[in-house]
JSON list of C-alpha atoms in Angstrom, two decimals:
[
{"chain": "A", "resi": 3, "resn": "MET", "atom": "CA", "xyz": [82.38, 99.72, 138.15]},
{"chain": "A", "resi": 4, "resn": "LEU", "atom": "CA", "xyz": [78.89, 100.36, 136.72]},
{"chain": "A", "resi": 5, "resn": "THR", "atom": "CA", "xyz": [75.93, 100.54, 139.12]},
{"chain": "A", "resi": 6, "resn": "THR", "atom": "CA", "xyz": [72.98, 98.24, 138.71]},
{"chain": "A", "resi": 7, "resn": "GLN", "atom": "CA", "xyz": [70.93, 101.25, 137.46]},
{"chain": "A", "resi": 8, "resn": "GLN", "atom": "CA", "xyz": [73.70, 102.22, 134.87]},
{"chain": "A", "resi": 9, "resn": "THR", "atom": "CA", "xyz": [73.93, 98.60, 133.69]},
{"chain": "A", "resi": 10, "resn": "ASP", "atom": "CA", "xyz": [70.22, 98.40, 133.20]},
{"chain": "A", "resi": 11, "resn": "GLU", "atom": "CA", "xyz": [70.19, 101.70, 131.26]},
{"chain": "A", "resi": 12, "resn": "LEU", "atom": "CA", "xyz": [72.92, 100.57, 128.99]},
{"chain": "A", "resi": 13, "resn": "ARG", "atom": "CA", "xyz": [71.23, 97.17, 128.53]},
{"chain": "A", "resi": 14, "resn": "GLN", "atom": "CA", "xyz": [67.96, 98.97, 127.47]},
{"chain": "A", "resi": 15, "resn": "ARG", "atom": "CA", "xyz": [69.87, 101.27, 125.10]},
{"chain": "A", "resi": 16, "resn": "LEU", "atom": "CA", "xyz": [71.79, 98.41, 123.46]},
{"chain": "A", "resi": 17, "resn": "GLN", "atom": "CA", "xyz": [68.54, 96.29, 123.13]},
{"chain": "A", "resi": 18, "resn": "ALA", "atom": "CA", "xyz": [66.69, 99.14, 121.75]},
{"chain": "A", "resi": 19, "resn": "ASP", "atom": "CA", "xyz": [69.41, 99.70, 119.15]},
{"chain": "A", "resi": 20, "resn": "LEU", "atom": "CA", "xyz": [69.51, 96.03, 118.32]},
{"chain": "A", "resi": 21, "resn": "ASN", "atom": "CA", "xyz": [65.63, 96.06, 117.78]},
{"chain": "A", "resi": 22, "resn": "ARG", "atom": "CA", "xyz": [65.84, 99.14, 115.57]},
{"chain": "A", "resi": 23, "resn": "LEU", "atom": "CA", "xyz": [68.72, 97.72, 113.44]},
{"chain": "A", "resi": 24, "resn": "GLY", "atom": "CA", "xyz": [66.72, 94.39, 113.18]},
{"chain": "A", "resi": 25, "resn": "ASN", "atom": "CA", "xyz": [63.80, 96.40, 111.69]},
{"chain": "A", "resi": 26, "resn": "HIS", "atom": "CA", "xyz": [66.12, 98.17, 109.26]},
{"chain": "A", "resi": 27, "resn": "ALA", "atom": "CA", "xyz": [67.56, 94.82, 108.18]},
{"chain": "A", "resi": 28, "resn": "GLN", "atom": "CA", "xyz": [63.93, 93.54, 107.36]},
{"chain": "A", "resi": 29, "resn": "SER", "atom": "CA", "xyz": [63.19, 96.64, 105.43]},
{"chain": "A", "resi": 30, "resn": "ALA", "atom": "CA", "xyz": [66.51, 96.20, 103.54]},
{"chain": "A", "resi": 31, "resn": "VAL", "atom": "CA", "xyz": [65.69, 92.73, 102.65]},
{"chain": "A", "resi": 32, "resn": "GLU", "atom": "CA", "xyz": [62.11, 93.85, 101.44]},
{"chain": "A", "resi": 33, "resn": "PHE", "atom": "CA", "xyz": [63.89, 96.71, 99.45]},
{"chain": "A", "resi": 34, "resn": "THR", "atom": "CA", "xyz": [66.21, 94.17, 97.63]},
{"chain": "A", "resi": 35, "resn": "MET", "atom": "CA", "xyz": [63.32, 91.86, 96.89]},
{"chain": "A", "resi": 36, "resn": "ASP", "atom": "CA", "xyz": [61.27, 94.70, 95.35]},
{"chain": "A", "resi": 37, "resn": "ARG", "atom": "CA", "xyz": [63.56, 95.48, 92.49]},
{"chain": "A", "resi": 38, "resn": "ASP", "atom": "CA", "xyz": [61.64, 95.16, 89.26]},
{"chain": "A", "resi": 39, "resn": "ARG", "atom": "CA", "xyz": [64.11, 95.55, 86.37]},
{"chain": "A", "resi": 40, "resn": "ASP", "atom": "CA", "xyz": [61.73, 94.95, 83.53]},
{"chain": "A", "resi": 41, "resn": "ARG", "atom": "CA", "xyz": [59.56, 98.14, 84.20]},
{"chain": "A", "resi": 42, "resn": "ILE", "atom": "CA", "xyz": [58.29, 99.71, 81.01]},
{"chain": "A", "resi": 43, "resn": "GLY", "atom": "CA", "xyz": [59.13, 103.41, 80.32]},
{"chain": "A", "resi": 44, "resn": "ARG", "atom": "CA", "xyz": [62.39, 103.63, 82.17]},
{"chain": "A", "resi": 45, "resn": "ASP", "atom": "CA", "xyz": [65.19, 105.57, 80.70]},
{"chain": "A", "resi": 46, "resn": "SER", "atom": "CA", "xyz": [68.90, 105.24, 81.54]},
{"chain": "A", "resi": 47, "resn": "MET", "atom": "CA", "xyz": [68.59, 108.21, 84.12]},
{"chain": "A", "resi": 48, "resn": "ASP", "atom": "CA", "xyz": [65.89, 106.32, 85.99]},
{"chain": "A", "resi": 49, "resn": "GLU", "atom": "CA", "xyz": [67.96, 103.11, 85.93]},
{"chain": "A", "resi": 50, "resn": "ALA", "atom": "CA", "xyz": [71.00, 105.08, 87.24]},
{"chain": "A", "resi": 51, "resn": "ALA", "atom": "CA", "xyz": [69.14, 106.67, 89.91]},
{"chain": "A", "resi": 52, "resn": "GLU", "atom": "CA", "xyz": [67.80, 103.39, 91.09]},
{"chain": "A", "resi": 53, "resn": "GLU", "atom": "CA", "xyz": [71.17, 101.73, 90.92]},
{"chain": "A", "resi": 54, "resn": "GLU", "atom": "CA", "xyz": [72.65, 104.47, 93.13]},
{"chain": "A", "resi": 55, "resn": "LEU", "atom": "CA", "xyz": [69.71, 104.21, 95.59]},
{"chain": "A", "resi": 56, "resn": "TYR", "atom": "CA", "xyz": [70.30, 100.42, 95.68]},
{"chain": "A", "resi": 57, "resn": "SER", "atom": "CA", "xyz": [73.96, 100.75, 96.21]},
{"chain": "A", "resi": 58, "resn": "THR", "atom": "CA", "xyz": [73.57, 103.23, 99.01]},
{"chain": "A", "resi": 59, "resn": "GLN", "atom": "CA", "xyz": [71.05, 100.97, 100.65]},
{"chain": "A", "resi": 60, "resn": "LEU", "atom": "CA", "xyz": [73.40, 97.97, 100.46]},
{"chain": "A", "resi": 61, "resn": "ARG", "atom": "CA", "xyz": [76.26, 100.04, 101.97]},
{"chain": "A", "resi": 62, "resn": "LEU", "atom": "CA", "xyz": [74.13, 101.25, 104.79]},
{"chain": "A", "resi": 63, "resn": "HIS", "atom": "CA", "xyz": [73.00, 97.60, 105.33]},
{"chain": "A", "resi": 64, "resn": "ASP", "atom": "CA", "xyz": [76.58, 96.39, 105.59]},
{"chain": "A", "resi": 65, "resn": "ARG", "atom": "CA", "xyz": [77.35, 99.11, 108.15]},
{"chain": "A", "resi": 66, "resn": "GLU", "atom": "CA", "xyz": [74.38, 98.27, 110.22]},
{"chain": "A", "resi": 67, "resn": "ALA", "atom": "CA", "xyz": [75.34, 94.55, 110.17]},
{"chain": "A", "resi": 68, "resn": "GLY", "atom": "CA", "xyz": [78.83, 95.63, 111.55]},
{"chain": "A", "resi": 69, "resn": "LEU", "atom": "CA", "xyz": [77.03, 97.72, 114.21]},
{"chain": "A", "resi": 70, "resn": "VAL", "atom": "CA", "xyz": [74.82, 94.79, 115.19]},
{"chain": "A", "resi": 71, "resn": "THR", "atom": "CA", "xyz": [77.98, 92.64, 115.83]},
{"chain": "A", "resi": 72, "resn": "LYS", "atom": "CA", "xyz": [79.34, 95.43, 117.92]},
{"chain": "A", "resi": 73, "resn": "ILE", "atom": "CA", "xyz": [76.17, 95.67, 119.98]},
{"chain": "A", "resi": 74, "resn": "ARG", "atom": "CA", "xyz": [76.05, 91.91, 120.59]},
{"chain": "A", "resi": 75, "resn": "GLU", "atom": "CA", "xyz": [79.88, 92.21, 121.73]},
{"chain": "A", "resi": 76, "resn": "ALA", "atom": "CA", "xyz": [78.89, 95.08, 124.03]},
{"chain": "A", "resi": 77, "resn": "ILE", "atom": "CA", "xyz": [76.03, 93.08, 125.65]},
{"chain": "A", "resi": 78, "resn": "VAL", "atom": "CA", "xyz": [78.54, 90.19, 126.22]},
{"chain": "A", "resi": 79, "resn": "ARG", "atom": "CA", "xyz": [80.92, 92.59, 127.86]},
{"chain": "A", "resi": 80, "resn": "LEU", "atom": "CA", "xyz": [78.14, 94.06, 129.94]},
{"chain": "A", "resi": 81, "resn": "ASP", "atom": "CA", "xyz": [77.09, 90.59, 131.21]},
{"chain": "A", "resi": 82, "resn": "ALA", "atom": "CA", "xyz": [80.60, 89.88, 131.99]},
{"chain": "A", "resi": 83, "resn": "GLY", "atom": "CA", "xyz": [80.96, 93.18, 133.99]},
{"chain": "A", "resi": 84, "resn": "THR", "atom": "CA", "xyz": [83.84, 94.44, 131.72]},
{"chain": "A", "resi": 85, "resn": "MET", "atom": "CA", "xyz": [81.97, 96.81, 129.51]},
{"chain": "A", "resi": 86, "resn": "ASP", "atom": "CA", "xyz": [83.39, 99.87, 131.46]},
{"chain": "A", "resi": 87, "resn": "GLU", "atom": "CA", "xyz": [87.06, 98.59, 131.16]},
{"chain": "A", "resi": 88, "resn": "CYS", "atom": "CA", "xyz": [89.31, 100.06, 128.39]},
{"chain": "A", "resi": 89, "resn": "GLU", "atom": "CA", "xyz": [90.77, 97.27, 126.29]},
{"chain": "A", "resi": 90, "resn": "GLU", "atom": "CA", "xyz": [94.05, 99.22, 125.86]},
{"chain": "A", "resi": 91, "resn": "CYS", "atom": "CA", "xyz": [94.90, 100.48, 129.36]},
{"chain": "A", "resi": 92, "resn": "SER", "atom": "CA", "xyz": [92.37, 98.70, 131.56]},
{"chain": "A", "resi": 93, "resn": "GLU", "atom": "CA", "xyz": [91.26, 102.03, 133.06]},
{"chain": "A", "resi": 94, "resn": "PRO", "atom": "CA", "xyz": [87.47, 102.56, 133.55]},
{"chain": "A", "resi": 95, "resn": "ILE", "atom": "CA", "xyz": [85.47, 104.09, 130.67]},
{"chain": "A", "resi": 96, "resn": "GLY", "atom": "CA", "xyz": [83.20, 106.81, 131.96]},
{"chain": "A", "resi": 97, "resn": "PHE", "atom": "CA", "xyz": [79.44, 106.09, 132.09]},
{"chain": "A", "resi": 98, "resn": "LYS", "atom": "CA", "xyz": [78.74, 109.32, 130.08]},
{"chain": "A", "resi": 99, "resn": "ARG", "atom": "CA", "xyz": [81.10, 108.07, 127.31]},
{"chain": "A", "resi": 100, "resn": "LEU", "atom": "CA", "xyz": [79.34, 104.68, 127.37]},
{"chain": "A", "resi": 101, "resn": "LEU", "atom": "CA", "xyz": [75.97, 106.37, 127.16]},
{"chain": "A", "resi": 102, "resn": "ALA", "atom": "CA", "xyz": [77.14, 108.35, 124.09]},
{"chain": "A", "resi": 103, "resn": "ARG", "atom": "CA", "xyz": [78.59, 105.38, 122.41]},
{"chain": "A", "resi": 104, "resn": "PRO", "atom": "CA", "xyz": [77.66, 102.13, 124.10]},
{"chain": "A", "resi": 105, "resn": "VAL", "atom": "CA", "xyz": [79.67, 100.01, 121.81]},
{"chain": "A", "resi": 106, "resn": "THR", "atom": "CA", "xyz": [83.02, 101.73, 122.67]},
{"chain": "A", "resi": 107, "resn": "THR", "atom": "CA", "xyz": [85.81, 99.61, 123.95]},
{"chain": "A", "resi": 108, "resn": "LEU", "atom": "CA", "xyz": [88.39, 102.44, 124.57]},
{"chain": "A", "resi": 109, "resn": "CYS", "atom": "CA", "xyz": [88.50, 105.15, 127.25]},
{"chain": "A", "resi": 110, "resn": "PHE", "atom": "CA", "xyz": [88.54, 108.80, 126.06]},
{"chain": "A", "resi": 111, "resn": "GLU", "atom": "CA", "xyz": [92.31, 109.02, 126.41]},
{"chain": "A", "resi": 112, "resn": "CYS", "atom": "CA", "xyz": [93.17, 105.94, 124.42]},
{"chain": "A", "resi": 113, "resn": "LYS", "atom": "CA", "xyz": [90.70, 106.78, 121.77]},
{"chain": "A", "resi": 114, "resn": "SER", "atom": "CA", "xyz": [92.02, 110.36, 121.55]},
{"chain": "A", "resi": 115, "resn": "HIS", "atom": "CA", "xyz": [95.55, 108.90, 121.30]},
{"chain": "A", "resi": 116, "resn": "SER", "atom": "CA", "xyz": [94.54, 106.51, 118.61]},
{"chain": "A", "resi": 117, "resn": "LEU", "atom": "CA", "xyz": [93.26, 109.44, 116.50]},
{"chain": "A", "resi": 118, "resn": "THR", "atom": "CA", "xyz": [96.58, 111.30, 116.69]},
{"chain": "A", "resi": 119, "resn": "PRO", "atom": "CA", "xyz": [99.40, 110.75, 114.16]},
{"chain": "A", "resi": 120, "resn": "SER", "atom": "CA", "xyz": [101.63, 109.17, 116.70]},
{"chain": "A", "resi": 121, "resn": "GLY", "atom": "CA", "xyz": [98.83, 106.97, 117.92]},
{"chain": "A", "resi": 122, "resn": "ARG", "atom": "CA", "xyz": [98.07, 105.69, 114.32]},
{"chain": "A", "resi": 123, "resn": "ALA", "atom": "CA", "xyz": [101.84, 105.23, 113.78]},
{"chain": "A", "resi": 124, "resn": "GLY", "atom": "CA", "xyz": [101.98, 102.99, 116.85]},
{"chain": "A", "resi": 125, "resn": "HIS", "atom": "CA", "xyz": [99.02, 101.01, 115.68]},
{"chain": "A", "resi": 126, "resn": "ARG", "atom": "CA", "xyz": [100.71, 100.69, 112.14]},
{"chain": "A", "resi": 127, "resn": "GLN", "atom": "CA", "xyz": [103.88, 99.49, 113.86]},
{"chain": "A", "resi": 128, "resn": "ARG", "atom": "CA", "xyz": [101.95, 96.80, 115.89]},
{"chain": "A", "resi": 129, "resn": "ILE", "atom": "CA", "xyz": [100.30, 95.57, 112.70]},
{"chain": "A", "resi": 130, "resn": "ARG", "atom": "CA", "xyz": [103.71, 95.47, 110.81]},
{"chain": "A", "resi": 131, "resn": "ARG", "atom": "CA", "xyz": [105.17, 93.57, 113.75]},
{"chain": "A", "resi": 132, "resn": "VAL", "atom": "CA", "xyz": [102.37, 91.01, 113.72]},
{"chain": "A", "resi": 133, "resn": "ALA", "atom": "CA", "xyz": [102.44, 90.87, 109.99]},
{"chain": "A", "resi": 134, "resn": "GLY", "atom": "CA", "xyz": [106.24, 90.39, 110.05]},
{"chain": "A", "resi": 135, "resn": "ASP", "atom": "CA", "xyz": [105.94, 87.53, 112.59]},
{"chain": "A", "resi": 136, "resn": "VAL", "atom": "CA", "xyz": [103.38, 85.88, 110.29]},
{"chain": "A", "resi": 137, "resn": "VAL", "atom": "CA", "xyz": [105.58, 86.25, 107.28]},
{"chain": "A", "resi": 138, "resn": "ASP", "atom": "CA", "xyz": [108.68, 84.97, 109.23]},
{"chain": "A", "resi": 139, "resn": "SER", "atom": "CA", "xyz": [106.64, 81.86, 110.37]},
{"chain": "A", "resi": 140, "resn": "ALA", "atom": "CA", "xyz": [105.51, 81.16, 106.83]},
{"chain": "A", "resi": 141, "resn": "PHE", "atom": "CA", "xyz": [108.99, 81.47, 105.53]},
{"chain": "A", "resi": 142, "resn": "GLU", "atom": "CA", "xyz": [110.42, 79.13, 108.16]},
{"chain": "A", "resi": 143, "resn": "GLN", "atom": "CA", "xyz": [107.68, 76.53, 107.37]},
{"chain": "A", "resi": 144, "resn": "THR", "atom": "CA", "xyz": [108.38, 76.94, 103.60]},
{"chain": "A", "resi": 145, "resn": "SER", "atom": "CA", "xyz": [112.17, 76.56, 104.19]},
{"chain": "A", "resi": 146, "resn": "ARG", "atom": "CA", "xyz": [111.67, 73.52, 106.37]},
{"chain": "A", "resi": 147, "resn": "ALA", "atom": "CA", "xyz": [109.32, 71.88, 103.70]},
{"chain": "A", "resi": 148, "resn": "ALA", "atom": "CA", "xyz": [111.71, 72.61, 100.82]},
{"chain": "A", "resi": 149, "resn": "ALA", "atom": "CA", "xyz": [114.60, 71.11, 102.99]},
{"chain": "A", "resi": 150, "resn": "TYR", "atom": "CA", "xyz": [112.52, 68.00, 103.66]},
{"chain": "A", "resi": 151, "resn": "ILE", "atom": "CA", "xyz": [111.66, 67.57, 99.97]},
{"chain": "A", "resi": 152, "resn": "ARG", "atom": "CA", "xyz": [115.35, 68.09, 98.94]},
{"chain": "A", "resi": 153, "resn": "GLY", "atom": "CA", "xyz": [116.40, 65.48, 101.65]},
{"chain": "A", "resi": 154, "resn": "GLY", "atom": "CA", "xyz": [114.04, 62.95, 100.15]},
{"chain": "A", "resi": 155, "resn": "GLY", "atom": "CA", "xyz": [111.55, 63.06, 102.97]},
{"chain": "A", "resi": 156, "resn": "ARG", "atom": "CA", "xyz": [114.04, 62.35, 105.78]}
]
């Protein structure tokens, strides 16, 4: 359980990160609006360099948008009092880990395990099991619909 001081420190950190990313988003919008494609005297190298810069800026903006979502989710978990609880094993996440990466949802052990080949394999197996259930359900629904149609709607 986080202390009030730790909670306040994490909240300030998350809010500062959210403000910083908001400022970056504004500058990204300004950057995209400032593209003048009809400049005189530009050669293909200038255009290629500008396109690469533009592409990099868009990728960075997309990554930051994803981080904003994670930060907002972390604030919700902080408000709910579950920020320091691992979503895999329900064990506490250490305060130092939360300070290092406030958007984390896994304790050190679970995150380390997820990075090992066996942990990734287990994750892939869970995904396959869920995907298999979805495919099985879709097949059953399709089969029932086909039987219904063949039976004349009875």
